[in-house]
Amino acid sequence: MRIYAIAVYLFLYVPIGIIVLFSFNAGNHASELRGLSVQWYGKALSNPFVGDAFITSLVIALTVAVLSSLMGTAAALALQRLKGRMRVLFDGLIFVSVMIPGIVIGIATLVALVTVFDFLNPILASIWPEGSQAPKLHMGYASVIAAHTLFTMSLVIIMVRARIAGMDRALIEASMDLYATPWRTFYQVTLPQIYPAILAGFLLSFTFSFDDFIISFFVAGPNTTLPIYIFSSIRRGITPEVNAIGTMVLVGSLILLMTAQYLMRERDKTK
Amino acid sequence: MTAQSKITKTYDIEFKGVTKRFGDVLAVDNVSLSVERGSFFSFLGPSGCGKTSSLRLIAGFDQPTEGDVYIAGQSVVGTPSHKRPVNMVFQQYALFPHMNVCDNIAYGLRQRSPRPSKQEILKRVDETLEMVRLSGYGNRRVWELSGGQQQRVALARALINRPTCLLLDEPLAALDRKLRSEMQMELQTLQRDVGITFILVTHDQEEALSMSDRICIMREGQIVQLGSPRDLYDDPKNRYVADFVGKTNFFDGQVCDINGAGVTVQLDSGLSLLGAAPKNVPQLINGSKASIAVRPEMITIAAADQVNSNAGVSLPGKVINRIFLGERSEYLIETQGHGEVLVLSPKNITGSTQSFVPGDQVSISWQPESALVLADT
Amino acid sequence: MKEQSKSNRWLTAVLLTPTGLWFAFMLVLPLIVILVFSFGERAPVGGYAGGFTLEHYANLGARLKAFTNTLTYAPVGTLLSLLVAYPLAYYLAIKVNRRYKLILLVLVIVPFWTSLLIRTYAWIYILGGKGLPSILDWIGFEGVRLINTPGAVLMGIVYGYLPLMVFPIYVSLEKLNKSYLEASSDLGASPYKTFMQVTLPLSMPGVATGCMLVFILLMGEFLIPAFLGGGKVFFIGNALVDLFLQSRNWPFGSAISITLVVIMLITVSLYMRMTMRNSKTGVDESLM
């Protein structure tokens, strides 16, 4: 059993180790190790495309995470008191949005937005005052954020809802019984109880958005996110620069994950 | 001031024709009752009898479908729970897991506006901790406490607010037997000390009998009988109450004669037995189904060959089990044609001749006055 | 009382509005648009022109291989992941020393939180000509081809989605009361029987959740076949990328997308109904 476990861990980590190892490659060829150096880190960091792609991904992922946790939490709280046909409708939409493949979301969003923009842009141009440049709607940050948020928002709803369901209903009643108004009950009792789920949802949303390739690939328009950049460099031919970027992303996520874990443990000593 | 309001003044809680429906389920069915100020009142019944629903109507977690609930003479229908001057001790305590003991107890005070000063809150928390014998535990996390300690924190959290009435929802159910009887004593003492009305919900008859001034026995949303523990024990209104409060032997049959001496019941076995009719119970008529109820301690037991000629009723039987309980013994007697009968026999001071072992042929007897004739419902 | 419930309803509406709008504009509208497109004509330069035709649906056979590939690799990949994941989850939940449990668990989850793109890319190295094959060459197995084979794709799948499978199974095994196992053993069941009759049935909710998550993701997979399958093993996802970005046949791509969504709705609903019936707890939403 233990040997099996070790084998699985090797299986999980050897590839990651190889990426890290080759990121220190002194040579130019990705697949041949010729001495060690950090030159590719320097190259990656000084490459403006990499920097831009990183910033783009970061901005998008942060926005997605904030939007999803806010809207997802709000919706989860509202859904818990909603009954009847609206409830069924929302449950259905949540189910579909989680289940539908990212690639279909990407395609459908692309097609729909292009159609809507093609329809709206001439109208905008015609009603815009003469002399000034009419704004032109196009794919970009907003479309990526919107498409990512569709999925991550539903994830947050599911996570927060599970936490609400697991919460002792008597806690809310106890708070009401002890003279707290519904609003005070919410932020003194409910919020601290569901907070871990919201934080987990935030992190998951961020990671999903930051790592997503396929949706962004369709709806990012002229913008390049980090995964798109990595994908196209792999397509162009592999250089150790990709390994250096990959290693930095790995280390970055690790730090983020550990910080989050630490924060959670500090705050959530409730279980 | 009208006579009406003078009467209501002495009651902390009143129900007037209260009905609560959850969809098709009738949880509380046209209940009217009053709880005297400063008394210890219990709702007793099996699960689903409407006792917890009644408590939740007082707390304000649910609103009655029909009827009025009064707290200290004021109708509270429509008042949300956070505006009601009552506090509850929850079944699983519902202590806030993200707060320490101190913050849990101070919670109610902190919701008040104007909010008491920090010193005031701290002072009252300390006083209350002392009252429930938890001084020094203020900074503990609630899950570090034992069940009994959590129970006391829950009590403190409610009592610190000096409510008109304290509601207790099966507060002792989660404790072990020894702790439970300790807490029963403690609750009673506490209630006398603070002088607040306590309303307890329980399915444990022993708990209700030992602590309460008055008990309300419920079934299917309705009150079956309301009275002091003594009333309920000595004068149960029907078979349900007698069965629920204490142990009772029942002999089923039909009423065949009612006269000044009592009620005669013809048992299914053919034997006719005389018994006393309970007070104020009109539903016994000739031919109606009824049971003769005899408390185990009212029955005397003797060797088969020593039948006491004074005994009003005596039945032969065989000892099938004996449980030694220290100061008394409990016998299970198999009678001929009348099923098994439980007999509680005090320790005989004069000697050990009265002791029987399984297999002994015995005769059991009781006086007709100590047997009650009870309707089935 | 009435006023309160009115303001409550307002609050509910306000809280739900953003989400509702999002669903309307980012889910319902796009799905309607591709549904309409799937019945339209292809414009001469690519893209879409109005019209009504069923030819794209009739023509689905042209991409049959993508469908059959997806519909074989997704279940097979799911099953393989399960087979690899279950023993590990069992080891972590039941066998391992408490002290190392957390760290070992974190080690399983960490890859899940890092980019699938980069992790998959690593296998291009390992399976590529200068990786494992060259070692095999050196041992004596000459000319072994690993990359761009069905095996490479399946391995990529197991590698990529293992954490997602291990975690839910671990959670359901961890929740399992150890005294059940002791009771079973006490009642004379052998370890094997205990596993088959107690452990496995009680861990089914986790298995069901894990399988569903992996299956859903595999149905829309693009990266793994693109990197490790070369042009040989391709999924619906790869066909869609090709249709939308290379040949710009939007109506046909829309028809394929709609078909994929319908297939998934049917299989996932059936699957959920099946698992719900089999185990009382069914798919555990909290595990996501």
XYZ file of N, CA, C and O in Angstrom, chain B residues 32 42 51 88 123 139 143 152 155-156 180 201 229 236 265 297 317 365:
72
model
N -55.188 26.649 24.958
C -55.286 27.813 25.840
C -54.683 27.441 27.180
O -55.014 26.390 27.729
N -43.868 23.007 32.852
C -43.302 22.069 31.875
C -44.334 21.637 30.846
O -45.501 21.431 31.183
N -45.207 20.057 21.873
C -44.618 20.804 22.983
C -43.543 21.775 22.502
O -43.510 22.933 22.922
N -33.978 31.654 25.380
C -34.122 30.217 25.261
C -32.786 29.515 25.508
O -31.731 30.033 25.153
N -18.911 43.290 33.909
C -19.334 43.052 35.280
C -20.457 42.019 35.298
O -20.442 41.062 36.071
N -12.558 32.977 28.958
C -11.774 33.009 27.726
C -11.688 31.665 27.022
O -11.040 31.549 25.987
N -16.040 24.879 22.450
C -15.953 23.438 22.209
C -14.936 22.757 23.127
O -14.806 21.548 23.116
N -24.254 25.068 31.049
C -24.273 26.229 31.951
C -24.015 27.519 31.213
O -24.586 28.548 31.545
N -27.196 28.490 29.701
C -28.063 29.081 30.728
C -27.658 30.523 31.020
O -28.497 31.419 31.074
N -26.342 30.711 31.188
C -25.841 32.042 31.506
C -26.153 33.017 30.380
O -26.558 34.152 30.619
N -27.376 14.702 34.662
C -28.736 15.162 34.455
C -29.441 15.404 35.791
O -30.062 16.433 35.992
N -39.454 22.184 28.149
C -40.050 21.193 27.257
C -39.279 19.899 27.442
O -38.043 19.903 27.412
N -47.639 18.218 39.590
C -47.155 16.837 39.469
C -47.989 15.870 40.300
O -48.330 14.783 39.853
N -54.827 11.052 37.424
C -54.689 11.171 35.969
C -56.081 11.150 35.344
O -56.973 10.462 35.829
N -65.919 -2.284 36.763
C -65.489 -2.575 35.394
C -65.452 -4.076 35.206
O -64.894 -4.798 36.031
N -46.993 0.611 43.557
C -46.744 0.701 45.001
C -48.022 0.508 45.814
O -47.981 0.393 47.036
N -50.792 -15.444 41.370
C -49.802 -15.259 40.311
C -48.487 -15.917 40.648
O -48.325 -16.526 41.716
N -52.602 -8.156 45.981
C -53.892 -7.577 46.346
C -53.799 -6.067 46.476
O -52.714 -5.519 46.655
